[in-house]
Each structure stands twice: as C-alpha cells, then as structure tokens.
Amino acid sequence: MAVSDWKKSVVYQIYPKSFNDTTGNGQGDIPGIIEKLPYLQTLGVDYIWLTPIYQSPMNDNGYDISDYYQINPDFGTKEDVKTLLDEAHSLGIKVMLDIVINHTSTSHHWFVESRKSKDNPYRDYYIWKEGTKEEPPTNWESKFGGNAWTYDEQTESYYLRLFDVSQADLNWENDNLKAEIYEMINYWIDFGVDGFRFDVINLISKGAFENSTAIGKEFYTDGPKVHEYLQELNKQTFGNKDIMTVGEMSSTTIDNCIKYTNPERHELSSVFNFHHLKVDYKDGEKWSDMKFDFLELKRILMDWQVNIAKGNGWNAIFWCNHDQPRVVTRFGKDDTEAERVKSAKMLAISLHMLQGTPYIYQGEEIGMTDPGFTDIDQYKDVESLNAYKLLKERGMDEQMIMKVIGQKSRDNSRTPIQWNAHAEAGFTTGEPWIGIPENYKHINVEAALEDKDSIFYTYQKLIQLRHEHDVITYGEVEPLHMEHPELFVYKRHLNNETWLVVANYSDQIVDIPEDIDLEGEIMIANNDLNGNALQPFDAFVVNVSGD
Ligand code: TEU
C-alpha cells in the first residue's frame, strides 16, 4: 500500500523499450507496463518512473525529444498513458515522467526553425555561436565524445550539444523558451502525473563560453543561474502541488545538492548524484578496466549521507539505472548462482538501509546480470558505439576495447526484463531489439516469485520495512569502521531506537570486529547468524536498541 509521506516512498524505474512488448515488434510498450502493474504492486513500490515516452527519433532512446506533447507510437498512444495512470492509481502506485529540458532533438520543430536563419524567432531557443569551419567556438567536449559544438552549413554557425549531435542544448536565457517549458510541464501535471525526473537538470545554466583546460564542465555544471532557474520552474509549475521531483545531477557537489533539495529553497524534492558510481573509473576515465574501490565507495556514500542530512537536503539512493551496468556484476559477484543471489541481497540491504529515496531499476529486483556481450554488433547504445570508435582511434587493442565496453556500457542494463524461461524470456513474441543473455532460463521473474528465498522477496521486505519503521527514513546515519577493507557498517538512530547494518562485501569469511555486537532483533538478513564470523556476502540489519 502506498504511503502518504513521500519521504518513505520507494520508486521503481521502468525503461519502456525493454520492459514488456505486447505487439510483437520487439520493443516494450505502455500496454506492456499496464499488464505488469499487479507485479509491481506485489513488489510494493510507491512510484514508477518511466524514462522518456515522447515522440523521438530515438537516437538516444527517447532522451532526444522531438515533441513533448506526443507519445512515441512505438510505445502507444496518449489514451494508453491515461489508462496507465488510472490503473496505477487504482493500485496505489503513482507515476513519474522523465522531463528532458536541457536539450531537445534536432528534429524538434523549435530547432528546425532555429537553424533556418539568424533572425528566425526560434533562433535564440538554442545556443548558437560563430566559429570557422576549422575552429569551433570553444574546446568543450561532448559527454558522448568529440567536440561539443556542431557546425551547421545553413547559417555557417555552431550549435552547442553536450550529448549527441542530434541533441541540441536549449538556451535558458530565453524567456519565451522558459514559458513554453512551463506550459508543457503544467500540461502533464493537469494530465494527472504525480512526479517528474528531470534529466541533467544541473546543466541548464551555461556560464561563460570560454576555452577550458579540461573538457568544459566547469562552465556549465551547477552553472551560475541554475538555482534561480529551478526556483522559477518550481513556482511556475509543480511547487505547492503533490508532485515528487528528482533532479539528475551530473558531476555535482554536496553544497549544490543541499541547495537543490532543502525545502526552504523551493527547488526540487531530491537529487541523483553519480560520484559513488565512478569508483571503477581509473583516474576518472569511464572507459577503463578497473575493479571497484570499496573504501572509496563507502567514503563517498557516507560523505553524502552525513552532509546532505546536515544541510537538510534529500538524496535519491540507487545502484542501477538505464545508464549503469548491473550492480550484481559490478559490486557483487555473479560467478556462481549462490554468489549471485547472496551478493544481490547484500547490496540491496546495505543500500536500502541508507537515508534517502531508494530507486529500484527494472530487473534489479531479480538480480539480473550484465549480458556479457562480446561483439560490437551486439551493442545499440550511441555512447558505446562512439566509445568504440574513439578507443580504436586512440589505439587501444580490440580485446581491451571489448573488455571495457563490456564492463561499462549502458546497454548492460538495457537488455529486456527476463519474465520467464520461455522464448525471448517472455519479453516479446518477436525479435527483441537487443540481445537477451542466456541466463534468462534461470534468472527470471516467474522463478523469483516461486522461490520464497529469492532476491525479489528481499526487495519486497526492504520496502515494507521502510514503510513501517521511521528510523529508516528519519534516523541519523552513523558511519562505522570506515577503514575496514571488507565490511560496510553503519547505524541508524531515531529517538531511542538504533539499528545496526553490517554487510560483508567480500567473497571471503570475515571476522566480526570486537566492538560490533549483533545481539538484538534481526530485521532483515540474507543468512543465519552463526559464530563470530560473517560468511561471504552476509548482510544483517539488527535492531540493537537498548544496548
Ligand atoms: O544522462 C546524463 C549523463 O551524463 C550520464 O548518465 C551519461 O549517460 C553517462 O555519464 C555517460 O557516461 C542522462 C540520461 O540518463 C541518459 O540516458 C541520456 O543519454 C543523457 O542524459 C542525455 O539526455
């Protein structure tokens, strides 16, 4: 049953293209989501967030929007969205849409107009600068590789695109543009949605357009007017309404995230940051081969936990999304079935006991793994395909390229949900748009629901615990044993209640430190406690109140 306090809620992220196909065209659709709502109700989530479902050429799977008011026909119709809202609401599930307003597709009619001439009324909706064919306005780099400016023959100028060439950045200095954005968001509020996830929202305020000594991030990340823009957006659209918001913050800081989410500032409800998911980027480079740094992971998570709370801000907490590899492969272990199940539960427990709003990405609740693609032709993602070309140009050998893409590609999380052991994992009756790993025969929703010890039921219980025990939402976080190389240990305190969380991140038996007393009521665990040692990937949450 959904909770009335949004701070106690849990969100389930749906990537519609890979969720459930009802037409046999190999891509998921909105009726497919409707069909699975009872499953999500069984899991117990309060909200679902759908990644973009609007009209789009799909160069970046919907993050390139060409019309904010139309639904991509591959996903269904506006009627389908209405039905989804009604049916979700009747099951006590709220619905969040993804709003991409840092950029639009270059097929959006604003951009089509904008590129026509320098005096077109839409010209200023985007960021155009002069430059010669040989020399772009600045040396900034696109997040997807290459220079961030694209030369347009028509008016012999450059437009800024921090992502793909087909994703032109919007100019938030333009009042008409802002008014159109507010109108569009209000349209979806009136339509009946309950929340929004704002894509790369901390990039909307561009500062000076100058050459960078790095890749240009410093000029537009948490830019000079971003808080002003968000306060205005809040006031003109969702502020003072029962709408939950989460902003996706690229390379942000704790101080800015406090500002984004402290309720007194009227900006957003919560924020995603990604610092804890860069602990396997060697020297900050995503396309590198590296096992994750566990001490760094704990340090970053706890730094955000403690300091965001001090500033009265609010985190979103997550391991997975449609841009990240699968967490069980990444921070757990999927070599054997026992290790996969055990480590997936441990990761779930140690994350869901933190403070903030937890997000579960489709398939995470059954411990889906990276697919282990070995051939570049298996990859579909624009970022991965660009990386392949760039790494080749840099001279990296083919085997290493496939290894790092295998580790880091966004396609790792984009393979379809494995519903059952039938053909194509029950996702489609046609040819899936992207490959499905063989392990669907035993890793699937049907099998998970039948096994009362499955990962699914750990997630279900974690959601129930959050709904029932205020300590998880409001308790103070006390980090412990931060230098321990295998254990993640912390306490949560609320009034007279104290919960202790102990998780073994290693595949080895580890002694329990002497000052850790696991005496008390076990609230959730993935094993029975026995003796003074933790088995590989053990995780325990104990109510130790009265110690
Ligand atoms: O992602 C923003 C973003 O910068 C990253 O998550 C990015 O995919 C990654 O860092 C690349 O290494 C958001 C969306 O989540 C993503 O799917 C879109 O491609 C991107 O914005 C552009 O809209």
Coordinates of C-alpha atoms and ligand atoms in Angstrom, one line a residue:
M1 CA 0.0 0.0 0.0
A2 CA 1.4 3.4 -0.9
V3 CA 2.5 5.7 1.9
S4 CA 1.3 9.3 2.3
D5 CA 4.7 10.6 3.4
W6 CA 6.7 10.9 0.1
K7 CA 9.9 10.6 2.0
K8 CA 9.0 7.0 2.9
S9 CA 8.4 6.0 -0.7
V10 CA 10.3 3.7 -3.0
V11 CA 10.5 4.2 -6.8
Y12 CA 10.7 1.6 -9.5
Q13 CA 12.4 2.8 -12.7
I14 CA 10.9 1.5 -16.0
Y15 CA 12.8 1.6 -19.3
P16 CA 9.8 1.1 -21.5
K17 CA 11.7 -0.1 -24.6
S18 CA 12.9 -3.1 -22.6
F19 CA 10.0 -3.7 -20.2
N20 CA 7.3 -5.7 -21.9
D21 CA 6.2 -6.0 -25.5
T22 CA 2.6 -6.6 -26.3
T23 CA 2.7 -6.1 -30.1
G24 CA 5.5 -8.5 -31.1
N25 CA 7.6 -5.7 -32.6
G26 CA 10.5 -6.5 -30.3
Q27 CA 10.1 -3.3 -28.2
G28 CA 8.3 -2.8 -25.0
D29 CA 5.2 -0.6 -24.8
I30 CA 2.8 1.2 -22.5
P31 CA 0.1 -1.6 -22.6
G32 CA 3.0 -3.9 -21.6
I33 CA 3.6 -1.7 -18.5
I34 CA -0.1 -1.8 -17.6
E35 CA -0.1 -5.6 -17.9
K36 CA 2.6 -5.8 -15.2
L37 CA 1.2 -3.3 -12.7
P38 CA 0.0 -6.1 -10.4
Y39 CA 3.5 -7.4 -10.3
L40 CA 4.8 -4.0 -9.2
Q41 CA 2.1 -3.9 -6.6
T42 CA 3.3 -7.2 -5.3
L43 CA 6.8 -5.8 -5.0
G44 CA 5.2 -2.9 -3.1
V45 CA 6.7 0.2 -4.8
D46 CA 5.0 3.6 -4.4
Y47 CA 6.0 5.2 -7.6
I48 CA 7.1 4.2 -11.1
W49 CA 9.3 6.4 -13.2
L50 CA 9.1 6.0 -16.9
T51 CA 12.1 7.1 -19.0
P52 CA 11.0 9.3 -21.9
I53 CA 8.0 8.1 -23.9
Y54 CA 7.5 11.1 -26.0
Q55 CA 7.9 11.4 -29.8
S56 CA 11.5 11.0 -30.6
P57 CA 13.8 9.8 -33.4
M58 CA 15.3 7.5 -30.7
N59 CA 18.9 8.3 -31.4
D60 CA 19.4 8.3 -27.6
N61 CA 16.4 6.1 -26.8
G62 CA 14.0 8.9 -26.1
Y63 CA 16.3 11.4 -24.5
D64 CA 16.1 13.2 -27.8
I65 CA 12.6 14.6 -27.7
S66 CA 11.0 15.9 -30.9
D67 CA 7.6 16.7 -29.4
Y68 CA 6.8 16.9 -25.7
Y69 CA 3.1 16.6 -26.3
Q70 CA 3.0 13.4 -28.3
I71 CA 3.7 9.8 -27.3
N72 CA 6.1 7.8 -29.4
P73 CA 3.8 5.5 -31.4
D74 CA 6.3 2.6 -30.8
F75 CA 5.2 2.9 -27.1
G76 CA 1.5 3.5 -27.7
T77 CA -0.9 6.4 -27.5
K78 CA -1.9 9.1 -25.1
E79 CA -5.0 7.1 -24.3
D80 CA -2.7 4.3 -23.2
V81 CA -0.9 6.7 -20.9
K82 CA -4.2 7.8 -19.4
T83 CA -5.2 4.1 -18.8
L84 CA -1.8 3.5 -17.3
L85 CA -2.3 6.4 -14.9
D86 CA -5.8 5.3 -13.9
E87 CA -4.8 1.7 -13.4
A88 CA -1.7 2.5 -11.5
H89 CA -3.6 4.9 -9.3
S90 CA -6.2 2.3 -8.6
L91 CA -3.5 0.0 -7.3
G92 CA -2.0 2.8 -5.2
I93 CA 1.0 3.4 -7.5
K94 CA 2.0 6.9 -8.6
V95 CA 3.6 7.7 -11.9
M96 CA 6.6 10.0 -12.6
L97 CA 7.6 11.1 -16.1
D98 CA 11.0 11.9 -17.3
I99 CA 11.5 15.5 -18.5
V100 CA 14.4 16.4 -20.7
I101 CA 14.8 20.2 -20.9
N102 CA 18.5 20.7 -21.1
H103 CA 18.2 19.8 -24.8
T104 CA 15.8 18.7 -27.5
S105 CA 16.1 16.5 -30.6
T106 CA 17.3 18.5 -33.6
S107 CA 14.1 17.2 -35.2
H108 CA 12.0 19.3 -32.7
H109 CA 10.2 22.0 -34.6
W110 CA 11.9 24.7 -32.5
F111 CA 15.2 23.5 -33.7
V112 CA 14.1 23.0 -37.3
E113 CA 13.0 26.7 -37.2
S114 CA 16.1 27.8 -35.3
R115 CA 18.6 26.5 -37.8
K116 CA 16.8 28.2 -40.8
S117 CA 18.2 31.7 -40.3
K118 CA 19.8 34.0 -37.8
D119 CA 16.7 36.1 -37.5
N120 CA 14.2 33.3 -37.0
P121 CA 12.0 33.8 -33.9
Y122 CA 13.2 30.4 -32.6
R123 CA 16.9 31.1 -33.3
D124 CA 17.5 32.1 -29.6
Y125 CA 15.9 29.0 -28.2
Y126 CA 19.2 27.2 -28.7
I127 CA 22.9 28.2 -28.2
W128 CA 24.4 29.3 -31.5
K129 CA 27.9 30.8 -31.8
E130 CA 30.1 31.9 -34.6
G131 CA 33.2 30.0 -35.5
T132 CA 35.1 28.9 -38.5
K133 CA 34.7 25.5 -40.1
E134 CA 38.1 24.6 -38.7
E135 CA 37.7 26.1 -35.3
P136 CA 34.7 25.6 -33.0
P137 CA 33.8 28.3 -30.6
T138 CA 35.3 26.5 -27.6
N139 CA 37.2 23.3 -27.0
W140 CA 34.4 21.7 -24.8
E141 CA 33.9 18.0 -25.1
S142 CA 30.6 16.2 -25.6
K143 CA 29.6 13.7 -22.9
F144 CA 29.4 11.2 -25.8
G145 CA 32.8 12.0 -27.2
G146 CA 34.2 14.6 -29.7
N147 CA 33.8 18.4 -29.6
A148 CA 30.6 19.7 -28.1
W149 CA 29.8 22.1 -31.0
T150 CA 28.3 21.1 -34.3
Y151 CA 28.8 23.2 -37.4
D152 CA 25.7 23.9 -39.4
E153 CA 26.1 24.8 -43.1
Q154 CA 22.8 26.6 -43.4
T155 CA 23.8 29.7 -41.3
E156 CA 27.5 28.9 -41.1
S157 CA 27.4 28.8 -37.3
Y158 CA 27.8 26.2 -34.5
Y159 CA 25.2 24.9 -32.1
L160 CA 26.1 23.5 -28.7
R161 CA 25.2 19.9 -27.9
L162 CA 26.6 18.4 -24.8
F163 CA 25.4 15.0 -25.8
D164 CA 24.7 13.6 -29.3
V165 CA 24.8 15.7 -32.4
S166 CA 21.1 15.3 -32.6
Q167 CA 20.5 16.7 -29.0
A168 CA 20.8 20.5 -29.2
D169 CA 21.2 22.3 -25.9
L170 CA 18.4 24.8 -25.1
N171 CA 19.1 28.4 -24.2
W172 CA 17.5 29.1 -20.8
E173 CA 18.3 32.8 -21.1
N174 CA 15.3 33.0 -23.5
D175 CA 12.1 33.9 -21.7
N176 CA 9.8 32.5 -24.4
L177 CA 11.5 29.2 -24.3
K178 CA 11.1 29.0 -20.5
A179 CA 7.4 29.9 -20.8
E180 CA 6.9 27.1 -23.3
I181 CA 8.6 24.7 -20.9
Y182 CA 6.4 25.7 -18.0
E183 CA 3.3 25.3 -20.2
M184 CA 4.4 21.8 -21.2
I185 CA 5.1 20.7 -17.6
N186 CA 1.8 22.1 -16.5
Y187 CA 0.1 20.1 -19.3
W188 CA 1.5 16.9 -17.9
I189 CA 0.5 17.9 -14.3
D190 CA -3.0 18.5 -15.5
F191 CA -2.9 15.2 -17.3
G192 CA -2.6 13.5 -13.9
V193 CA 1.1 12.6 -13.4
D194 CA 2.4 12.5 -9.9
G195 CA 6.1 13.4 -10.3
F196 CA 9.0 14.2 -12.5
R197 CA 12.5 13.1 -13.0
F198 CA 14.5 16.0 -14.6
D199 CA 17.2 14.9 -16.9
V200 CA 20.7 16.5 -16.4
I201 CA 18.9 19.5 -14.9
N202 CA 22.1 21.0 -13.3
L203 CA 23.5 21.7 -16.8
I204 CA 20.8 24.1 -17.9
S205 CA 22.6 27.3 -16.9
K206 CA 25.7 27.8 -19.2
G207 CA 28.2 30.3 -17.9
A208 CA 31.0 31.9 -20.0
F209 CA 31.7 30.3 -23.3
E210 CA 35.5 30.1 -22.9
N211 CA 38.1 27.5 -23.7
S212 CA 38.6 25.0 -20.9
T213 CA 41.8 23.5 -19.6
A214 CA 39.7 20.3 -19.2
I215 CA 36.6 19.4 -21.0
G216 CA 34.4 22.4 -20.3
K217 CA 32.4 21.0 -17.4
E218 CA 33.3 23.9 -15.1
F219 CA 31.4 26.4 -17.2
Y220 CA 28.0 24.7 -17.2
T221 CA 27.9 22.2 -14.3
D222 CA 25.7 23.7 -11.5
G223 CA 26.0 26.9 -13.6
P224 CA 25.6 30.5 -12.4
K225 CA 21.8 30.7 -12.7
V226 CA 20.8 27.1 -12.1
H227 CA 19.2 27.7 -8.7
E228 CA 17.4 30.8 -9.9
Y229 CA 16.0 28.8 -12.9
L230 CA 14.9 25.9 -10.6
Q231 CA 13.1 28.2 -8.2
E232 CA 11.3 29.8 -11.1
L233 CA 10.4 26.4 -12.6
N234 CA 9.1 25.2 -9.2
K235 CA 7.0 28.3 -8.8
Q236 CA 5.6 28.2 -12.3
T237 CA 4.8 24.5 -12.3
F238 CA 4.9 21.8 -9.6
G239 CA 5.6 24.0 -6.5
N240 CA 3.0 23.6 -3.7
K241 CA 1.4 20.6 -5.5
D242 CA 1.5 17.0 -4.6
I243 CA 4.3 16.3 -7.1
M244 CA 7.5 14.5 -6.2
T245 CA 10.6 15.6 -8.2
V246 CA 14.1 14.3 -8.6
G247 CA 16.8 16.0 -10.5
E248 CA 19.6 14.1 -12.2
M249 CA 22.8 16.0 -11.3
S250 CA 25.9 15.5 -13.4
S251 CA 29.3 15.9 -11.6
T252 CA 27.7 18.0 -8.9
T253 CA 28.7 18.9 -5.3
I254 CA 27.1 18.3 -1.9
D255 CA 26.7 22.0 -1.3
N256 CA 24.8 22.5 -4.5
C257 CA 22.6 19.4 -3.8
I258 CA 21.7 20.8 -0.4
K259 CA 20.6 23.9 -2.2
Y260 CA 18.6 21.9 -4.8
T261 CA 16.7 20.0 -2.1
N262 CA 16.5 22.0 1.1
P263 CA 12.7 22.5 1.3
E264 CA 13.1 26.1 2.3
R265 CA 14.6 26.9 -1.1
H266 CA 11.7 25.6 -3.1
E267 CA 13.7 23.9 -5.9
L268 CA 13.4 20.0 -6.0
S269 CA 12.4 17.1 -3.7
S270 CA 15.6 15.1 -4.2
V271 CA 18.7 14.5 -6.3
F272 CA 20.6 11.8 -8.0
N273 CA 24.4 12.1 -7.9
F274 CA 26.9 9.7 -9.5
H275 CA 30.1 10.0 -7.5
H276 CA 29.6 6.6 -5.9
L277 CA 29.3 5.0 -9.4
K278 CA 32.7 6.3 -10.5
V279 CA 34.7 4.1 -8.1
D280 CA 35.6 1.9 -11.0
Y281 CA 36.7 4.7 -13.3
K282 CA 40.5 4.5 -13.3
D283 CA 41.8 8.1 -12.9
G284 CA 38.3 9.3 -13.6
E285 CA 38.2 7.6 -17.0
K286 CA 35.0 5.7 -17.6
W287 CA 36.4 3.5 -20.4
S288 CA 39.0 1.8 -18.3
D289 CA 39.4 -1.7 -16.9
M290 CA 39.2 -1.5 -13.1
K291 CA 37.7 -3.4 -10.2
F292 CA 35.8 -1.1 -7.9
D293 CA 37.4 0.6 -5.0
F294 CA 35.4 -0.4 -2.0
L295 CA 36.9 2.1 0.5
E296 CA 36.2 4.9 -1.9
L297 CA 32.6 3.7 -2.4
K298 CA 31.9 3.8 1.3
R299 CA 33.7 7.1 1.8
I300 CA 31.6 8.8 -0.9
L301 CA 28.2 7.2 0.1
M302 CA 28.8 8.2 3.7
D303 CA 30.0 11.7 2.9
W304 CA 26.8 12.3 1.1
Q305 CA 24.6 10.7 3.7
V306 CA 26.0 12.7 6.6
N307 CA 26.4 16.1 4.9
I308 CA 23.2 16.1 2.9
A309 CA 21.4 15.4 6.2
K310 CA 23.3 18.3 8.0
G311 CA 22.1 20.7 5.3
N312 CA 18.5 19.4 5.5
G313 CA 18.7 18.1 1.9
W314 CA 17.4 14.8 0.4
N315 CA 19.2 12.1 -1.6
A316 CA 17.9 9.6 -4.1
I317 CA 19.8 6.4 -3.4
F318 CA 20.4 3.9 -6.1
W319 CA 22.9 1.3 -7.6
C320 CA 21.3 1.0 -11.0
N321 CA 19.7 2.9 -13.8
H322 CA 19.5 2.7 -17.6
D323 CA 23.0 4.3 -17.9
Q324 CA 24.8 2.0 -15.5
P325 CA 25.9 -1.6 -15.5
R326 CA 24.1 -4.2 -13.4
V327 CA 25.1 -3.9 -9.8
V328 CA 25.4 -7.6 -9.0
T329 CA 28.0 -7.9 -11.7
R330 CA 29.7 -4.7 -10.8
F331 CA 29.9 -4.6 -7.0
G332 CA 28.7 -8.1 -6.2
K333 CA 29.7 -11.4 -7.8
D334 CA 27.8 -13.5 -10.3
D335 CA 30.3 -16.3 -10.9
T336 CA 28.1 -18.9 -9.2
E337 CA 24.3 -18.9 -8.7
A338 CA 24.8 -18.9 -4.9
E339 CA 27.1 -15.9 -5.0
R340 CA 24.8 -14.0 -7.3
V341 CA 21.8 -14.4 -5.1
K342 CA 23.7 -13.8 -1.9
S343 CA 25.6 -10.7 -3.1
A344 CA 22.5 -9.2 -4.8
K345 CA 20.6 -9.4 -1.5
M346 CA 23.6 -7.9 0.4
L347 CA 23.8 -5.0 -2.0
A348 CA 20.1 -4.4 -1.7
I349 CA 20.1 -4.5 2.1
S350 CA 23.1 -2.2 2.5
L351 CA 21.7 0.4 0.2
H352 CA 18.1 0.4 1.3
M353 CA 19.0 1.0 4.9
L354 CA 20.6 4.3 3.9
Q355 CA 18.7 7.6 4.2
G356 CA 17.0 8.9 1.0
T357 CA 14.6 7.8 -1.6
P358 CA 15.5 4.3 -3.0
Y359 CA 15.2 3.6 -6.7
I360 CA 15.0 0.1 -8.0
Y361 CA 15.8 -0.3 -11.7
Q362 CA 13.8 -2.9 -13.6
G363 CA 15.3 -6.4 -13.3
E364 CA 17.4 -5.4 -10.3
E365 CA 14.8 -7.0 -8.0
I366 CA 15.6 -10.4 -9.6
G367 CA 19.3 -9.9 -9.7
M368 CA 19.7 -9.5 -13.5
T369 CA 23.3 -9.5 -14.6
D370 CA 25.3 -7.8 -17.3
P371 CA 24.7 -9.7 -20.6
G372 CA 28.3 -10.4 -21.3
F373 CA 28.2 -9.2 -24.9
T374 CA 31.4 -10.0 -26.8
D375 CA 30.8 -8.4 -30.2
I376 CA 30.4 -4.7 -31.0
D377 CA 27.4 -5.6 -33.2
Q378 CA 25.5 -6.6 -30.1
Y379 CA 25.6 -3.1 -28.8
K380 CA 23.0 -0.5 -29.7
D381 CA 23.8 2.5 -27.5
V382 CA 25.1 5.6 -29.2
E383 CA 27.5 6.3 -26.3
S384 CA 29.0 2.8 -26.5
L385 CA 29.3 2.9 -30.3
N386 CA 31.0 6.3 -30.1
A387 CA 33.4 5.0 -27.4
Y388 CA 34.3 2.0 -29.6
K389 CA 35.4 4.4 -32.4
L390 CA 37.2 6.7 -30.1
L391 CA 39.1 4.0 -28.3
K392 CA 40.1 2.5 -31.7
E393 CA 41.4 5.9 -32.7
R394 CA 43.4 6.1 -29.5
G395 CA 45.0 2.8 -30.4
M396 CA 43.5 0.6 -27.7
D397 CA 43.6 -3.1 -28.8
E398 CA 40.3 -4.7 -29.8
Q399 CA 40.3 -7.2 -26.9
M400 CA 40.7 -4.5 -24.3
I401 CA 38.1 -2.3 -26.0
M402 CA 35.5 -5.1 -25.8
K403 CA 36.5 -5.7 -22.2
V404 CA 36.0 -2.1 -21.1
I405 CA 32.8 -1.7 -23.1
G406 CA 31.6 -5.0 -21.6
Q407 CA 32.2 -3.5 -18.1
K408 CA 30.9 0.0 -18.6
S409 CA 28.3 0.1 -21.5
R410 CA 24.9 1.5 -20.8
D411 CA 23.5 -1.5 -22.8
N412 CA 24.4 -3.7 -19.8
S413 CA 21.2 -2.5 -18.1
R414 CA 19.1 -2.1 -21.3
T415 CA 18.5 -5.8 -22.1
P416 CA 14.9 -6.8 -21.6
I417 CA 13.4 -7.8 -18.4
Q418 CA 13.6 -11.6 -18.1
W419 CA 10.0 -12.5 -17.3
N420 CA 10.1 -16.3 -17.6
A421 CA 12.0 -19.2 -19.2
H422 CA 10.1 -19.2 -22.4
A423 CA 11.5 -17.9 -25.8
E424 CA 12.9 -14.4 -25.6
A425 CA 12.4 -14.5 -21.8
G426 CA 8.7 -13.8 -22.3
F427 CA 9.5 -10.2 -23.2
T428 CA 8.3 -10.4 -26.8
T429 CA 6.9 -12.8 -29.3
G430 CA 9.0 -11.2 -32.0
E431 CA 12.7 -10.4 -32.3
P432 CA 14.0 -8.4 -29.3
W433 CA 15.6 -5.0 -30.3
I434 CA 18.7 -6.0 -28.2
G435 CA 20.0 -9.4 -27.2
I436 CA 18.9 -11.3 -24.1
P437 CA 21.5 -13.2 -22.1
E438 CA 21.1 -17.0 -21.9
N439 CA 20.8 -16.9 -18.1
Y440 CA 17.1 -15.9 -18.5
K441 CA 16.4 -19.6 -18.3
H442 CA 17.0 -19.5 -14.5
I443 CA 17.1 -15.7 -13.8
N444 CA 13.5 -14.6 -14.4
V445 CA 10.5 -13.1 -12.6
E446 CA 8.5 -16.2 -12.7
A447 CA 11.2 -18.3 -11.0
A448 CA 11.8 -15.5 -8.5
L449 CA 8.2 -15.3 -7.5
E450 CA 8.0 -19.0 -6.9
D451 CA 11.1 -19.2 -4.6
K452 CA 10.4 -17.6 -1.2
D453 CA 14.1 -17.1 -0.7
S454 CA 14.6 -15.2 -3.9
I455 CA 16.1 -11.7 -4.2
F456 CA 12.7 -10.4 -5.1
Y457 CA 11.4 -11.1 -1.6
T458 CA 14.4 -9.3 -0.1
Y459 CA 13.4 -6.2 -2.0
Q460 CA 9.8 -6.6 -1.1
K461 CA 10.7 -6.8 2.6
L462 CA 13.0 -3.8 2.4
I463 CA 10.1 -1.8 1.0
Q464 CA 7.8 -3.0 3.8
L465 CA 10.4 -2.2 6.4
R466 CA 10.8 1.4 5.1
H467 CA 7.0 1.9 5.2
E468 CA 6.7 0.6 8.7
H469 CA 9.8 1.9 10.5
D470 CA 10.5 5.7 10.7
V471 CA 14.1 5.0 11.7
I472 CA 14.9 4.1 8.1
T473 CA 13.6 7.4 6.7
Y474 CA 14.4 9.8 9.5
G475 CA 17.1 8.1 11.6
E476 CA 20.6 9.8 11.8
V477 CA 23.3 7.9 10.0
E478 CA 26.4 6.9 11.9
P479 CA 29.2 5.6 9.7
L480 CA 31.4 2.9 11.4
H481 CA 34.6 1.0 10.5
M482 CA 35.2 3.2 7.5
E483 CA 38.7 1.8 7.0
H484 CA 37.6 -1.8 7.2
P485 CA 38.5 -3.3 3.8
E486 CA 35.6 -5.8 3.5
L487 CA 32.7 -4.6 5.7
F488 CA 30.2 -1.8 5.3
V489 CA 29.0 -1.0 8.8
Y490 CA 26.7 1.8 10.0
K491 CA 24.0 2.6 12.5
R492 CA 20.7 4.5 12.2
H493 CA 19.4 6.3 15.3
L494 CA 16.0 7.7 15.9
N495 CA 14.9 8.7 19.4
N496 CA 15.6 5.6 21.5
E497 CA 15.8 3.3 18.5
T498 CA 19.1 2.1 17.0
W499 CA 19.5 -0.2 14.0
L500 CA 22.9 -1.7 13.1
V501 CA 23.7 -2.6 9.5
V502 CA 26.6 -4.9 8.7
A503 CA 27.4 -6.1 5.2
N504 CA 30.3 -8.2 4.0
Y505 CA 31.3 -7.0 0.5
S506 CA 33.8 -9.8 0.0
D507 CA 33.6 -13.4 -1.1
Q508 CA 35.6 -14.4 2.0
I509 CA 34.8 -15.3 5.6
V510 CA 35.4 -12.1 7.7
D511 CA 35.7 -11.9 11.5
I512 CA 33.2 -9.6 13.1
P513 CA 35.1 -6.7 14.7
E514 CA 35.0 -6.9 18.5
D515 CA 33.0 -3.7 19.1
I516 CA 30.2 -4.9 16.8
D517 CA 27.5 -6.6 18.8
L518 CA 24.8 -8.2 16.7
E519 CA 22.7 -9.0 19.7
G520 CA 19.1 -7.9 19.1
E521 CA 16.1 -8.4 16.8
I522 CA 17.2 -9.2 13.3
M523 CA 15.1 -7.0 11.0
I524 CA 16.3 -8.4 7.7
A525 CA 19.3 -10.6 6.7
N526 CA 20.4 -12.9 3.9
N527 CA 21.7 -15.7 6.1
D528 CA 21.5 -17.1 9.7
L529 CA 24.0 -15.6 12.1
N530 CA 26.4 -18.2 13.4
G531 CA 29.5 -17.6 15.5
N532 CA 31.8 -14.6 15.3
A533 CA 32.4 -14.5 11.6
L534 CA 30.5 -13.4 8.6
Q535 CA 30.1 -15.7 5.6
P536 CA 30.8 -14.3 2.1
F537 CA 28.4 -11.5 1.2
D538 CA 26.5 -11.8 4.5
A539 CA 24.3 -8.8 5.4
F540 CA 22.4 -8.2 8.7
V541 CA 20.2 -5.5 10.0
V542 CA 19.7 -5.7 13.7
N543 CA 17.6 -3.6 16.0
V544 CA 20.1 -3.1 18.8
S545 CA 18.1 -0.6 20.7
G546 CA 18.7 -0.8 24.5
D547 CA 22.4 -1.5 24.0
Ligands
TEU1 O1 22.3 11.0 -18.5 C1 23.2 12.0 -18.2 C2 24.6 11.6 -18.2 O2 25.5 12.4 -18.3 C3 25.0 10.2 -17.9 O3 24.4 9.4 -17.1 C4 25.6 9.6 -19.1 O4 24.8 8.7 -19.8 C5 26.9 9.0 -18.7 O5 27.5 9.8 -17.8 C6 27.7 8.8 -19.9 O6 28.9 8.2 -19.5 C7 21.0 11.4 -18.9 C8 20.2 10.2 -19.3 O7 20.1 9.4 -18.1 C9 20.9 9.5 -20.4 O8 20.3 8.3 -20.7 C10 20.9 10.4 -21.6 O9 21.6 9.8 -22.6 C11 21.5 11.8 -21.2 O10 21.0 12.3 -20.0 C12 21.2 12.8 -22.3 O11 19.8 13.1 -22.3

